[in-house]
Structures are given as structure tokens and as C-alpha cells.
Coordinates of C-alpha atoms (C1' of nucleotides) in Angstrom, one line a residue:
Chain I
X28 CA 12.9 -125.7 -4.3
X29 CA 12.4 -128.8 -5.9
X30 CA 15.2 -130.4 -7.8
X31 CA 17.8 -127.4 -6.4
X32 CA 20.2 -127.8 -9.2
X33 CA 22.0 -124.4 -7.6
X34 CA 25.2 -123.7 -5.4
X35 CA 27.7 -122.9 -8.5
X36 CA 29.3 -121.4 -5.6
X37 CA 28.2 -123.4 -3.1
X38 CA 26.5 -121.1 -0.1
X39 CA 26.9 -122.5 3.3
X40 CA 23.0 -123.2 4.1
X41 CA 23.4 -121.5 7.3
X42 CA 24.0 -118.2 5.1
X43 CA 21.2 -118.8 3.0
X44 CA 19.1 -119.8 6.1
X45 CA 19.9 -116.5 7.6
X46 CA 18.7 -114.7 4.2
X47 CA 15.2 -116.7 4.3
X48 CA 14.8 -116.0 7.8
X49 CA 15.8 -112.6 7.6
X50 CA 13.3 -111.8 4.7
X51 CA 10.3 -113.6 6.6
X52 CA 11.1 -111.7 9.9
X53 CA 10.6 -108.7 7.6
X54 CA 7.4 -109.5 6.2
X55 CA 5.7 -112.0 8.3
X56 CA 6.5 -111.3 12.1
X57 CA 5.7 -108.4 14.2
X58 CA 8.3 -107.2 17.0
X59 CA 7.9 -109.1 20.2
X60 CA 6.4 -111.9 18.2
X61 CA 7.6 -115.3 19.4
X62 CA 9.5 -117.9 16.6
X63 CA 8.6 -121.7 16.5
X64 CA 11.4 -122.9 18.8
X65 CA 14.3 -124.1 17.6
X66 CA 13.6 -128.0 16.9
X67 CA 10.6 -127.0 14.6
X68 CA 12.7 -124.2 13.0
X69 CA 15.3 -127.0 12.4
X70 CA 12.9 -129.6 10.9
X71 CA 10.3 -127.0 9.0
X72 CA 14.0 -126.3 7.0
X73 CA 15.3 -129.6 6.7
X74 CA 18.8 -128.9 8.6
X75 CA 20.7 -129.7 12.0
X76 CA 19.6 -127.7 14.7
X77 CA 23.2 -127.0 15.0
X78 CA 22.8 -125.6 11.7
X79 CA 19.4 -123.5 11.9
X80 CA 21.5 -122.1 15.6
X81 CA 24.1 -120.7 13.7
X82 CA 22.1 -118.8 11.6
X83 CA 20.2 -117.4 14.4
X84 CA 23.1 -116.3 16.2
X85 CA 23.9 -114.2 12.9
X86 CA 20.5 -112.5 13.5
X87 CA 21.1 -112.4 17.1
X88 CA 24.1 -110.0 16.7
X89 CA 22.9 -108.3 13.6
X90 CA 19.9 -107.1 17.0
X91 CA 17.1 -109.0 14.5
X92 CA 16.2 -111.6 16.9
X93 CA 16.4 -111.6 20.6
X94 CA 16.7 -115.7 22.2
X95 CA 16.2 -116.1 25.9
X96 CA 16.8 -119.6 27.7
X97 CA 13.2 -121.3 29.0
X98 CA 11.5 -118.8 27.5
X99 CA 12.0 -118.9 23.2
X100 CA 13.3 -116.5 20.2
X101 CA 11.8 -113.6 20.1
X102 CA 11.5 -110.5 17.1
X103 CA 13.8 -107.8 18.6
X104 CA 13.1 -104.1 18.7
X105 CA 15.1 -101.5 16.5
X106 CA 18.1 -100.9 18.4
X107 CA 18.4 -98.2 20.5
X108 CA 20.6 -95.4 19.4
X109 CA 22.3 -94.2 22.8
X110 CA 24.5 -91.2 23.4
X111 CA 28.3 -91.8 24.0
X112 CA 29.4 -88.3 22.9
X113 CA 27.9 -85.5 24.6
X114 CA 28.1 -82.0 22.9
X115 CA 30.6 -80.5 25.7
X116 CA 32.9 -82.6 27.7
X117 CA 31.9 -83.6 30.9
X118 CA 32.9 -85.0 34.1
X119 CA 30.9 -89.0 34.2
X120 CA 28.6 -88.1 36.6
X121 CA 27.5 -84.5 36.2
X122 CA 24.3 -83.3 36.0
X123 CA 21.8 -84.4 33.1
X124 CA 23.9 -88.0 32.4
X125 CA 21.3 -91.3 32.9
X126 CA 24.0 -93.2 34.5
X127 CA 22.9 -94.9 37.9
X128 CA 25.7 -95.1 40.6
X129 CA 26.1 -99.0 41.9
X130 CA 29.0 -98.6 44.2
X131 CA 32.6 -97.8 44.3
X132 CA 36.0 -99.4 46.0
X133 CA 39.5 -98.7 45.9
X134 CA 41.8 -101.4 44.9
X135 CA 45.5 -101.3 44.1
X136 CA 45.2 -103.6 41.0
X137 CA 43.5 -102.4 37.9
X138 CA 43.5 -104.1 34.5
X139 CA 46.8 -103.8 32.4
X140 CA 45.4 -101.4 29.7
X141 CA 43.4 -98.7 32.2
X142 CA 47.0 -98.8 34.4
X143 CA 48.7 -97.9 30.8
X144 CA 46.5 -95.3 30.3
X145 CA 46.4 -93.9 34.1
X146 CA 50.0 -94.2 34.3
X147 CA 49.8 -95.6 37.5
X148 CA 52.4 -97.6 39.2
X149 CA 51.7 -101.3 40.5
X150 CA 50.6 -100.9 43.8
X151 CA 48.8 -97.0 44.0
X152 CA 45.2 -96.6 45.9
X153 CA 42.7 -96.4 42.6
X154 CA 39.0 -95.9 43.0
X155 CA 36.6 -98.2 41.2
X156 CA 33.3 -96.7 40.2
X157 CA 30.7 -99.3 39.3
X158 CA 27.7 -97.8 37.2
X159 CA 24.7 -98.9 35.3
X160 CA 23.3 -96.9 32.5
X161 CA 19.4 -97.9 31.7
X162 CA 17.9 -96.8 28.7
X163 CA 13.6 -97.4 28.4
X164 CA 13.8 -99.5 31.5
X165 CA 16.7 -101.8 29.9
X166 CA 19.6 -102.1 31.1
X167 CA 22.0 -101.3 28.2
X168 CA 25.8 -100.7 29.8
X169 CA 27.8 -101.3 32.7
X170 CA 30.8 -99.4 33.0
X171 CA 33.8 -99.2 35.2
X172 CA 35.3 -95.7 36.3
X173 CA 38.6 -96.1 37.6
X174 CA 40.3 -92.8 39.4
X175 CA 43.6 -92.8 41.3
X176 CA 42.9 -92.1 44.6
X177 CA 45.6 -89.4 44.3
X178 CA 43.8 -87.2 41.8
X179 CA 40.2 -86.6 44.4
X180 CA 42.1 -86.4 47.7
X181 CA 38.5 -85.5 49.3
X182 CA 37.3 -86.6 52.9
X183 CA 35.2 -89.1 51.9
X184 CA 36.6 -91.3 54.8
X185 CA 33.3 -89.9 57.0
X186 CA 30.9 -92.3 58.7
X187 CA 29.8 -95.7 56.8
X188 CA 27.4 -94.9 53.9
X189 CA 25.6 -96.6 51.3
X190 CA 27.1 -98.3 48.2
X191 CA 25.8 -95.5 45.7
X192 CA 26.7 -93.0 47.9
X193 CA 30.0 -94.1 48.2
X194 CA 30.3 -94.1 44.2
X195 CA 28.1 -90.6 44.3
X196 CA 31.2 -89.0 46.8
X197 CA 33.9 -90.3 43.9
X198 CA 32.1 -88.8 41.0
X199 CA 31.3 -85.7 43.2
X200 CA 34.6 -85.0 43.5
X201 CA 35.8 -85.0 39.7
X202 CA 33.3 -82.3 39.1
X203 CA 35.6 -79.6 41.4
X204 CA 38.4 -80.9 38.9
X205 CA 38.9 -78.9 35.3
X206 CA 38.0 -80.9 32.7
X207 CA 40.5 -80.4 29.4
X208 CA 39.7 -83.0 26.8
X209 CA 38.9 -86.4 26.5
X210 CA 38.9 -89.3 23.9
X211 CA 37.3 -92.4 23.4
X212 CA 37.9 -95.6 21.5
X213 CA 35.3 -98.5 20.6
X214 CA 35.7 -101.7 20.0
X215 CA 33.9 -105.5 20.1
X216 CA 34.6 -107.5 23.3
X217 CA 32.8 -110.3 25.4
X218 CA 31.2 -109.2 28.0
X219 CA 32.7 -110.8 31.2
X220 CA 30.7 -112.8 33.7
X221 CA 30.1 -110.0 36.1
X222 CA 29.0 -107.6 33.1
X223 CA 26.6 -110.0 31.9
X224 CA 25.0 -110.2 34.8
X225 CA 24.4 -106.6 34.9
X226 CA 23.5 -106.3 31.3
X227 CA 20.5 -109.1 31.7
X228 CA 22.7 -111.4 29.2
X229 CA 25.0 -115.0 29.5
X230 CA 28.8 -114.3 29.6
X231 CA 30.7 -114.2 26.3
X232 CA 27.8 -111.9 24.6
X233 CA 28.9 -109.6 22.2
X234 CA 29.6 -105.9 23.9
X235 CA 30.9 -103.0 22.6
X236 CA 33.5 -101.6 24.6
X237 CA 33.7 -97.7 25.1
X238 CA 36.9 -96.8 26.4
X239 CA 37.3 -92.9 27.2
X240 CA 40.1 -91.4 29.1
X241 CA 39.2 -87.9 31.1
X242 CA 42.2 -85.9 30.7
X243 CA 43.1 -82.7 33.5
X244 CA 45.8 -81.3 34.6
X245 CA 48.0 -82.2 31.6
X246 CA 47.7 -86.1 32.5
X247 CA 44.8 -88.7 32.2
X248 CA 42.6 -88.3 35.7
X249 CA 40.2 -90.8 35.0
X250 CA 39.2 -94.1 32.8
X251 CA 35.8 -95.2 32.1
X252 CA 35.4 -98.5 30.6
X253 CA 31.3 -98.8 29.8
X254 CA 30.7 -102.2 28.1
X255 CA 27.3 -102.0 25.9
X256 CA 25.2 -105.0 25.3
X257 CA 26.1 -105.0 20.8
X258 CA 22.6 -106.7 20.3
X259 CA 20.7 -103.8 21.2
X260 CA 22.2 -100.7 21.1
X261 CA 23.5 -98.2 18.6
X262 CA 26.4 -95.7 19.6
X263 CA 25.4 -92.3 18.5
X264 CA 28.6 -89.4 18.6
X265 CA 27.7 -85.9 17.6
X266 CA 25.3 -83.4 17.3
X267 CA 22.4 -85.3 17.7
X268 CA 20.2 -88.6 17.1
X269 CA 19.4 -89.6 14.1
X270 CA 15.5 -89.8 15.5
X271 CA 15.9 -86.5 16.8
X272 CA 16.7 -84.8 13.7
X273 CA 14.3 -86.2 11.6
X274 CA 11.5 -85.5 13.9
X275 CA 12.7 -81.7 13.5
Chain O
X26 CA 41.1 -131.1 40.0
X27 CA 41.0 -134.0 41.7
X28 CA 37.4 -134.1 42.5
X29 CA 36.0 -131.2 41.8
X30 CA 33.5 -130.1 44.2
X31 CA 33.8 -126.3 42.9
X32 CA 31.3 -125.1 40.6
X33 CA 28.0 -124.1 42.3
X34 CA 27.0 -122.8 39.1
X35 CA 29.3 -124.7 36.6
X36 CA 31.3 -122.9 33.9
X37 CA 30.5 -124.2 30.6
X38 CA 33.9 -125.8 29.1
X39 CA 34.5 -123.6 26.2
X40 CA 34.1 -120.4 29.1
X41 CA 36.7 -122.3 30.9
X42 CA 38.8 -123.4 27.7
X43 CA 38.9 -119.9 26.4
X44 CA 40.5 -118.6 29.8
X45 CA 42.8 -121.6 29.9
X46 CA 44.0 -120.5 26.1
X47 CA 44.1 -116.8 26.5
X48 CA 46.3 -117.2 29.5
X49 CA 48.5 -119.0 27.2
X50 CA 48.7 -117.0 24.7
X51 CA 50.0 -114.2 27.0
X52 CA 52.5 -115.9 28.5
X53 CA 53.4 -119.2 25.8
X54 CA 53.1 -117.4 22.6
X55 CA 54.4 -114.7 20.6
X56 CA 52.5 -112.8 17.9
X57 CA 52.6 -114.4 14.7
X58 CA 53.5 -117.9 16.4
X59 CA 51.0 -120.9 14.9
X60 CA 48.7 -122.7 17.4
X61 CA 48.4 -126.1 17.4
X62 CA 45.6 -127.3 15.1
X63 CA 42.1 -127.8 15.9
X64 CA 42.0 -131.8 16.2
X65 CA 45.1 -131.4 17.7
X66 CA 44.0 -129.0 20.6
X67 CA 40.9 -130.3 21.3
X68 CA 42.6 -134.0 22.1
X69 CA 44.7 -132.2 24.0
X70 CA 42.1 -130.6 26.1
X71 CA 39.8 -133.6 25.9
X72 CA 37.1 -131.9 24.4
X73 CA 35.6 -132.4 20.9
X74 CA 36.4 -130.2 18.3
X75 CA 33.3 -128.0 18.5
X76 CA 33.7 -127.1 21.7
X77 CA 37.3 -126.5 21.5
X78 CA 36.1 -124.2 18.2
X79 CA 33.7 -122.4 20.5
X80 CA 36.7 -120.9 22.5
X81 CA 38.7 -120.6 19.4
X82 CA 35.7 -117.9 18.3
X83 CA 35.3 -116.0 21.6
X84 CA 39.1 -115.6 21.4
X85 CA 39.1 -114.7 17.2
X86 CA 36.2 -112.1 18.4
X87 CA 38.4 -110.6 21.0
X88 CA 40.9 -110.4 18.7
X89 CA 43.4 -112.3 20.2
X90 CA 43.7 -115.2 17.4
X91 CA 43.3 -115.2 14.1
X92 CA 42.3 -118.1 12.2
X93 CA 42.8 -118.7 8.2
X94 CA 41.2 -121.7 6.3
X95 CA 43.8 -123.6 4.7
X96 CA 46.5 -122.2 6.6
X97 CA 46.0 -122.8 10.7
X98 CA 45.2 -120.5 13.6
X99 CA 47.7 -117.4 14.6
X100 CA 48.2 -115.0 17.3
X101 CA 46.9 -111.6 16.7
X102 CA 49.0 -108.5 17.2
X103 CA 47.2 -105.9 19.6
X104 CA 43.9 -104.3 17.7
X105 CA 45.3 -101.1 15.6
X106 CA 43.7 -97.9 16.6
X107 CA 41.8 -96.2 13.4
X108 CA 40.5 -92.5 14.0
X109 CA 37.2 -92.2 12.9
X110 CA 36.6 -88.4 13.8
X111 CA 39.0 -86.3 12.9
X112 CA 39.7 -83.5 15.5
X113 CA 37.8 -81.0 12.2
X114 CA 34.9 -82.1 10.3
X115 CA 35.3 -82.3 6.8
X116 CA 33.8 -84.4 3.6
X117 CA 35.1 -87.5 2.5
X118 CA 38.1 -87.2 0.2
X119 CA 39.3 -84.5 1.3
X120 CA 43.1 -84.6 1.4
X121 CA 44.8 -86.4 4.1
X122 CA 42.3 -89.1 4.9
X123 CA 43.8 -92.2 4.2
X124 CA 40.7 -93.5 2.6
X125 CA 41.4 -95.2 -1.5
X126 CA 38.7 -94.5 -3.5
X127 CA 37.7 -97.9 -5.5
X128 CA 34.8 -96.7 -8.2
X129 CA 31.6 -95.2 -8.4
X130 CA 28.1 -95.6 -9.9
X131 CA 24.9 -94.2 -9.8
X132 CA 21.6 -96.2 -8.5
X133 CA 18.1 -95.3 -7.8
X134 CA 18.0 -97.7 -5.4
X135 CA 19.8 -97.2 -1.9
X136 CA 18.9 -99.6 1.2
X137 CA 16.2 -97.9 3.1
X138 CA 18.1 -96.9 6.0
X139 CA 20.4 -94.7 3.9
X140 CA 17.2 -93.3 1.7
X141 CA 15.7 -92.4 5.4
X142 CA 18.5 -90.5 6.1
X143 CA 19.3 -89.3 2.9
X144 CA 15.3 -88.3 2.6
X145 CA 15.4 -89.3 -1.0
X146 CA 12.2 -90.6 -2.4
X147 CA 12.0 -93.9 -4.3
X148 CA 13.8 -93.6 -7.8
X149 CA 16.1 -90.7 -6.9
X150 CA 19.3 -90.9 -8.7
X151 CA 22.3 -91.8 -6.2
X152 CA 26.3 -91.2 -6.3
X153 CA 27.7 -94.3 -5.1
X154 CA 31.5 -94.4 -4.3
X155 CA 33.5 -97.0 -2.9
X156 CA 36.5 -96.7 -1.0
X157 CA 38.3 -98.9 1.1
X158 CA 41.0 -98.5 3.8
X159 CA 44.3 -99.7 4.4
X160 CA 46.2 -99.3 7.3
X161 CA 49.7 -100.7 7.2
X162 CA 49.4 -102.5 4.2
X163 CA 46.0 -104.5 5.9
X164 CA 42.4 -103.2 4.6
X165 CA 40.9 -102.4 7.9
X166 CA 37.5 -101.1 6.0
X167 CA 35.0 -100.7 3.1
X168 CA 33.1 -97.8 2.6
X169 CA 29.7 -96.8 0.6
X170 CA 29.1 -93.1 0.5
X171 CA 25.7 -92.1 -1.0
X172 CA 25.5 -88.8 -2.3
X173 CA 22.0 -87.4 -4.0
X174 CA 23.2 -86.7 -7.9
X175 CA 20.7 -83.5 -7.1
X176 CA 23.4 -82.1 -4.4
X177 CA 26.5 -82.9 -6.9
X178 CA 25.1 -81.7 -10.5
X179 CA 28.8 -80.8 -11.8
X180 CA 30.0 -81.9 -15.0
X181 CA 30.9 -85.5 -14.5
X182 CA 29.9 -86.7 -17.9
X183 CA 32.9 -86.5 -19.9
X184 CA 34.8 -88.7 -21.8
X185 CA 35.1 -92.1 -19.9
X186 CA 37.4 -92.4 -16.8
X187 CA 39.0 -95.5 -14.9
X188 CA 36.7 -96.4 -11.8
X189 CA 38.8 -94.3 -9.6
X190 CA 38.4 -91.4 -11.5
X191 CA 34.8 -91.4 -11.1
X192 CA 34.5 -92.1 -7.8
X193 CA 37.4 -88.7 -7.7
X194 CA 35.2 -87.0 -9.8
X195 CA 32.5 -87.5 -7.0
X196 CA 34.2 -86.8 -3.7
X197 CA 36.1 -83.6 -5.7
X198 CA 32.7 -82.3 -6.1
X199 CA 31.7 -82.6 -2.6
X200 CA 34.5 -80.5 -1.2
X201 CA 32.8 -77.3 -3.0
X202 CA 30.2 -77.2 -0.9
X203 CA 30.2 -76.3 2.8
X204 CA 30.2 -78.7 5.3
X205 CA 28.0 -77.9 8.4
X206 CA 27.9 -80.6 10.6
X207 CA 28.1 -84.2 11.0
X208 CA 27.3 -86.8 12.8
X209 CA 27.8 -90.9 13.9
X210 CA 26.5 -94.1 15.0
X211 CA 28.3 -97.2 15.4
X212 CA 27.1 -100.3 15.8
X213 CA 27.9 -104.2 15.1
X214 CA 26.8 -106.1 12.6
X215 CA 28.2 -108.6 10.1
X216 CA 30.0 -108.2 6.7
X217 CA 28.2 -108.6 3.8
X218 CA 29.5 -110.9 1.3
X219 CA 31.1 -108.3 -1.1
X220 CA 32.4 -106.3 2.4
X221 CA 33.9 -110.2 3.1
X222 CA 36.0 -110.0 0.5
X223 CA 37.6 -106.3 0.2
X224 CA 38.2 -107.2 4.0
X225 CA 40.0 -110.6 3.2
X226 CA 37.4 -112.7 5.6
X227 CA 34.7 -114.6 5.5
X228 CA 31.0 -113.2 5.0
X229 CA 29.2 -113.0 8.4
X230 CA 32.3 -111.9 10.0
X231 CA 31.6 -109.7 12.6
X232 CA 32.2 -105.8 11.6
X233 CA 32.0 -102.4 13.3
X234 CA 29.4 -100.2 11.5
X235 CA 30.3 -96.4 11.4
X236 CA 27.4 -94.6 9.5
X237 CA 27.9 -90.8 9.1
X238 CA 25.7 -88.2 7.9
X239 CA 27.2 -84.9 6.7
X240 CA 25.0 -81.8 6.8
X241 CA 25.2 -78.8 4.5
X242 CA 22.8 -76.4 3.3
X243 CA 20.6 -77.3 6.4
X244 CA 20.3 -81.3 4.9
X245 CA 21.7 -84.2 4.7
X246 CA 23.9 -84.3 2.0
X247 CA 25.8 -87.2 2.1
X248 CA 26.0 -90.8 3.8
X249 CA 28.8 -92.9 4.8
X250 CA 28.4 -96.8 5.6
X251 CA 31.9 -97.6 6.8
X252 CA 32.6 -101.6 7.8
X253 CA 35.3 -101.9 9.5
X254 CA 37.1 -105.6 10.6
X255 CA 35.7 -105.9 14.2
X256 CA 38.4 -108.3 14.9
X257 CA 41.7 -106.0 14.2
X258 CA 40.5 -102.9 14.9
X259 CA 39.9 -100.0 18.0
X260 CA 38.1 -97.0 16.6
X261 CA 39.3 -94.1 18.1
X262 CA 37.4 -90.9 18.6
X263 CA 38.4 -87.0 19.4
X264 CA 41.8 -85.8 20.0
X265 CA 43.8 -87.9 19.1
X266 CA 45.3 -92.2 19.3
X267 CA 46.2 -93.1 22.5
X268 CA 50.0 -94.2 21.1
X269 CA 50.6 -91.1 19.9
X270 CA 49.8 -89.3 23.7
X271 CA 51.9 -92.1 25.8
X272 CA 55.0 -91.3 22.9
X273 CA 54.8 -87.3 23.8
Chain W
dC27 C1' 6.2 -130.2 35.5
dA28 C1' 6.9 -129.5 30.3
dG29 C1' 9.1 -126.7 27.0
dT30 C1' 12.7 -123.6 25.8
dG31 C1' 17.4 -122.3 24.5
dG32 C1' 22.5 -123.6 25.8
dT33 C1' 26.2 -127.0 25.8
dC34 C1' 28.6 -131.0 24.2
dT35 C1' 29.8 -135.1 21.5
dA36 C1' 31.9 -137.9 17.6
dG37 C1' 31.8 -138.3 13.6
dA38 C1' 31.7 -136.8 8.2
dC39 C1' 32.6 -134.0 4.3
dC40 C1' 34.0 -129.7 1.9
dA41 C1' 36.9 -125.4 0.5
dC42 C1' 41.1 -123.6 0.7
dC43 C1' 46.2 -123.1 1.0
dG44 C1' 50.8 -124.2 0.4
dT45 C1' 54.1 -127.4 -1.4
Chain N
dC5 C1' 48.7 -133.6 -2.8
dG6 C1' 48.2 -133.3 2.5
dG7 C1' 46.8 -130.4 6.1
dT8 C1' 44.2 -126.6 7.7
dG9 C1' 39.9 -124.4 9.2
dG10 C1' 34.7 -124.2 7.8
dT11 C1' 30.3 -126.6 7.5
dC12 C1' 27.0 -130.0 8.8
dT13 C1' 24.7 -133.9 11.1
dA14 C1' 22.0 -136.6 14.7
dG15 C1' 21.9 -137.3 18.5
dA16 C1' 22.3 -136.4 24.1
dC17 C1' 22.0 -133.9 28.4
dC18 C1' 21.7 -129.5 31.1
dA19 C1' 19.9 -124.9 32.9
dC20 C1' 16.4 -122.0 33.0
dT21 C1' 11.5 -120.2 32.6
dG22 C1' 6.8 -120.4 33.3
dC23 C1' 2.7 -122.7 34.5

DNA sequence: CAGTGGTCTAGACCACCGT
DNA sequence: CGGTGGTCTAGACCACTGC
């Protein structure tokens, strides 16, 4: 550095900080290796802490770094490519898919979007599907699978039952149902209090949001709503993964 | 309020700020309207300005505000939905994709997750086109697409074009060949400074990542790195927007 | 308990936009 | 030029983790 007579432009130091930090995690630092914490970060570079934070949350949501109350800033893994698209349509919970039923209710209030998209009126029976989706023995998405109660008229009014199973009878019955096409749309959201507790992160973390509407019998049946933690996973659609492929 | 004895596990301000504000915005403000400024907001809550900036992000992230240096803080029309995967694969530039190609050069240097999937080795010549995308008169997102020069050897070496020409040139010669497959990954990450600026934000600005690899001839014969504005966008995937079904 | 990251404050200055 | 959001500082306290 010495006499830094740079900055035509000037760069805001938490940029450049980013650029230093990001180069050293390359070469100096193994994944899983623990950071000095934030107050020697801070000093070592001669900025606010405030400053050397806002960096790191760049490289938090870029999935470089990996920071964890009590415990310190970690190197974080490659992200993990996970499927969204399977090859055929299918049902959410047939065969072969690594979602974990949590438990399922019925409510008569959904969220103003997934009522758009079910074409429901104010006030219909809906079942709410809560799953988990766990990837190397992370958690990686919650989702929410709302069904109008209309559309999987089954007897699932038998004797008390577990929470899963309850969610297992739902998902059961879509699979009698012919599936016809689906879609999906992505985009960034904050994960919500309840979501963040599931995806092992503090509320407001960066999610992407996978919306995908089950369509059957000419109108949408179903809406799944999976939220996946942004700071470690990579949505894969198509043929394959990109790991997969290569190996070949 | 009064005295508060709520809170068993108390909600940082900004959380409860950002909830206070988005409510707001749905039912006090119409899109376009001008908030308030900063100073001015956070008196108003009672709150210094950074925290009052914290919520201000969450909500810019969610898309609900946006905010312009120099100009003041604005509420965000609903996200537009962009398809990303056609309902048929085809190449780049092909007709009908809404895609403006911006120039072209040739490097024998690509960042190494392209030259991984690309399976170049170090100092293999590179195609190199830019293209951005503009969706009702906004650019929604910047595009590199690396071709190998080896899979595109037509004769491009005439008399000197205009940028766009070249980077024609490039994507004409693509359509020849056949296109077997292709596939996606999304995932977030944060523009680049040169993205920052075809996008009209900020560098760092959070961004949806859509990297494709088209096959043909059994390889990988071309790579897209689309950025799009995580902030005003919903990437939509397979049949078809989900305006264009609640319309029919 | 000590140490970590998370929240919050009250100020300052800067870069940018429109007038 | 005045007003906006963007950056930065130097502190303080809190919530969580692990020993």
C-alpha cells in the first residue's frame, strides 16, 4: 500500500475488501477453515467492523463464506447443485423424490399469490403440506404444498395419525390424479421466520423461491412453494448435473 | 405497546420495521409513489438511519422498493416474469428470443468455471458475445456466451463489422449445427461491476445466475452466463408465464 | 464463563440527480 | 445548488455457542 495515491474512481473499500478477501480465501484457506473473527478482521485491515461486515455478507451470499453466531466465519463448501426439474413430471411426493413429509393441515386462508394461482375462492378447505428436503445431511429447502381439499376428496378422515402420515395421506392421494404439465418460476425472497428455522438459518436470509403449479384436469391442482437456503445451493433444471456429466 | 411484555424471543427492530413498512406499502402507497426519505423515516420510526436502511434492504431485496441515489426511494411494480426455458430447446440467437446482441471478442482466457464446462484447456481460443435483455424498455439481464472458436470455424474474418455484427456473425454460426440438449443452474450471486452497469444498479447488487450449457455433437458446445436483476424479476420455466394462463 | 457474530446508535462525509 | 441514497466510523449492547 503505502502512500495509496489510487481511487480515480474511488472504490467503496468494502468492494475492494471483498476482492482481497476473496483472493486470499482462494489461495490461503482450506474449506471448513475458521476466519479470525470479525474485530481482528476489522483492525488487521484498518476499517470499521461495520465496514469489513459488509463485505462479508457479499461473500456470504456469493456461498464463499459461511458465519454462524457464537461459533465464527467459516470457508464454505461449493454449493450444492440440487434438482428442481425432474426429467418427467411428477406428482411432489412420488417415488424416488428426497423430500421428507413434516406434516399437513387444512386451512381456509392461503397466501394471496398461491389463492391466484389455485383459483380458489376466500373461504374453501385447502390442504397445507409442510416438507423438508435434505441434501448430504443439510437441510437445504422447506417447501409448502398447498391442495384444495376439493381436488383429493380421499377418506383420510380415519383414526388420529402421525403428523407425516397425515402429509403422506395428502401426497398419496395426488398420485391417483393425472398429471398434465407443470411450470415453475424462481425468484430471491427472505426466508420467513418459520422457514429459517427449518433451513438452520436467522430470518431475513437470502432464499430462492421455487414456485411450481401442478396442473390436471385442465386447471391448477396443486402449488408448491419450496424456499431454498441461496447461500448454498445451486438450482439445477434439465437433463442432468453438471457433476454428473462430467464424471461420464 | 404500552409496556411491552411480549417478546419471549424479541424481534430485532429492522424485522419488525420491515413488516411495519411493507404493510404500508400495500395498503398506503401506490406503485411509482415516493417514500419518505431516509432521515426522514427513520425519525419517524425512532430508529437511526441504519437500522431504518436495514429494512429498507430486505424490502429492495424482495422487490417491493426500489431505491435510486440521487433521486429517493420508490415502490416497485410486481417482479416481471422472464421465460428462461423456452417450451423447445434451441441456441442462442435464434429468431424470436428477445435477447440484443452487444459485441463480441475472442479470449484465451474464460473464468474457470466456464473452461470446466466448456473442457477447454488453458489458451484455447474463445467466442465471446454479449447480449443483454430488455423487457419493456428495462434491461432485465446481461449475458456472456462462450463458444470454443474450434466448434465455430466459419468465415468470420472479413472486412471489419460494427460490434453487433460480430457478435451476429457468431450466434448465426451456431444455428448450423445441431443442438442436442441443454441444460441449467441458477443460482444467486452479485453483479459484477461491468454487469452493474448494463443493469443500471450498483455493483454487488444481488443477481439471479442462469448458466446454460448447450450440447451438440455429444459436447459441450456452448456456455451461457446470464445475470439477471434479482430485484425485478421472476424466472419462469416450462410451459408457459403464469399471466398468459390466468388471461385464457 | 469468554468469545463469537448480530443488532443498534449518532454522527460524518461522499457520489449522484435534478433543478 | 440542495436533496437523495451510499459509504464509513467508533463505539455499545445483545444472543448464541462452546467449554
Amino acid at each position: 500500500m503505502g502512500t495509496t495515491q489510487l481511487e480515480t474512481v474511488p472504490e467503496p473499500k468494502y468492494w475492494h475488501l471483498k476482492t482481497v478477501l476473496s483472493d486470499a480465501l482462494d489461495s490461503e484457506f482450506a474449506v471448513g477453515e475458521i476466519l479470525p473473527n470479525e474485530r481482528e478482521l476489522a483492525a488487521r485491515f484498518g476499517v470499521a467492523r461495520a465496514t469489513l461486515r459488509q463485505a462479508l455478507e457479499q461473500l456470504e451470499l456469493e456461498g464463499r463464506l459461511q458465519r454462524r453466531r457464537g461459533v465464527g466465519t467459516t470457508v464454505a463448501p461449493p454449493r450444492v447443485g440440487v434438482a428442481v426439474a425432474p426429467a418427467r413430471h411428477t406428482w411432489p411426493g412420488a417415488s424416488g423424490d428426497d423430500w421428507q413429509p413434516v406434516d399437513a393441515t387444512q386451512s381456509d386462508t392461503v397466501p394471496a399469490a398461491v389463492a391466484r394461482l389455485l383459483q380458489t375462492v376466500p373461504g374453501e378447505q385447502v390442504h397445507i403440506v409442510r416438507r423438508t428436503r435434505v441434501t448430504n445431511g443439510q437441510p437445504v429447502a422447506a417447501e409448502l404444498l398447498y391442495v384444495p381439499s376439493a381436488a383429493v376428496p380421499g377418506h383420510t378422515e380415519g383414526p388420529v395419525r402421525s403428523a407425516p402420515a397425515r402429509a403422506r395421506a395428502v401426497l398419496h392421494e395426488l398420485q391417483e390424479l393425472e398429471l398434465e404439465g407443470q411450470d415453475r418460476t424462481v425468484e430471491l425472497g427472505s426466508a420467513r421466520a418459520e422457514d429459517a428455522r427449518q433451513l438452520d438459518r436467522l430470518p431475513g436470509a437470502p432464499v430462492l423461491v421455487v414456485t411450481t403449479r401442478y396442473v390436471s384436469g385442465g386447471r391448477t391442482t396443486a402449488v408448491a412453494v419450496s424456499t431454498y437456503r441461496a447461500d448454498t445451493c445451486r438450482l439445477t433444471f434439465g437433463a442432468s448435473d453438471e457433476v454428473s456429466l462430467l464424471a461420464g
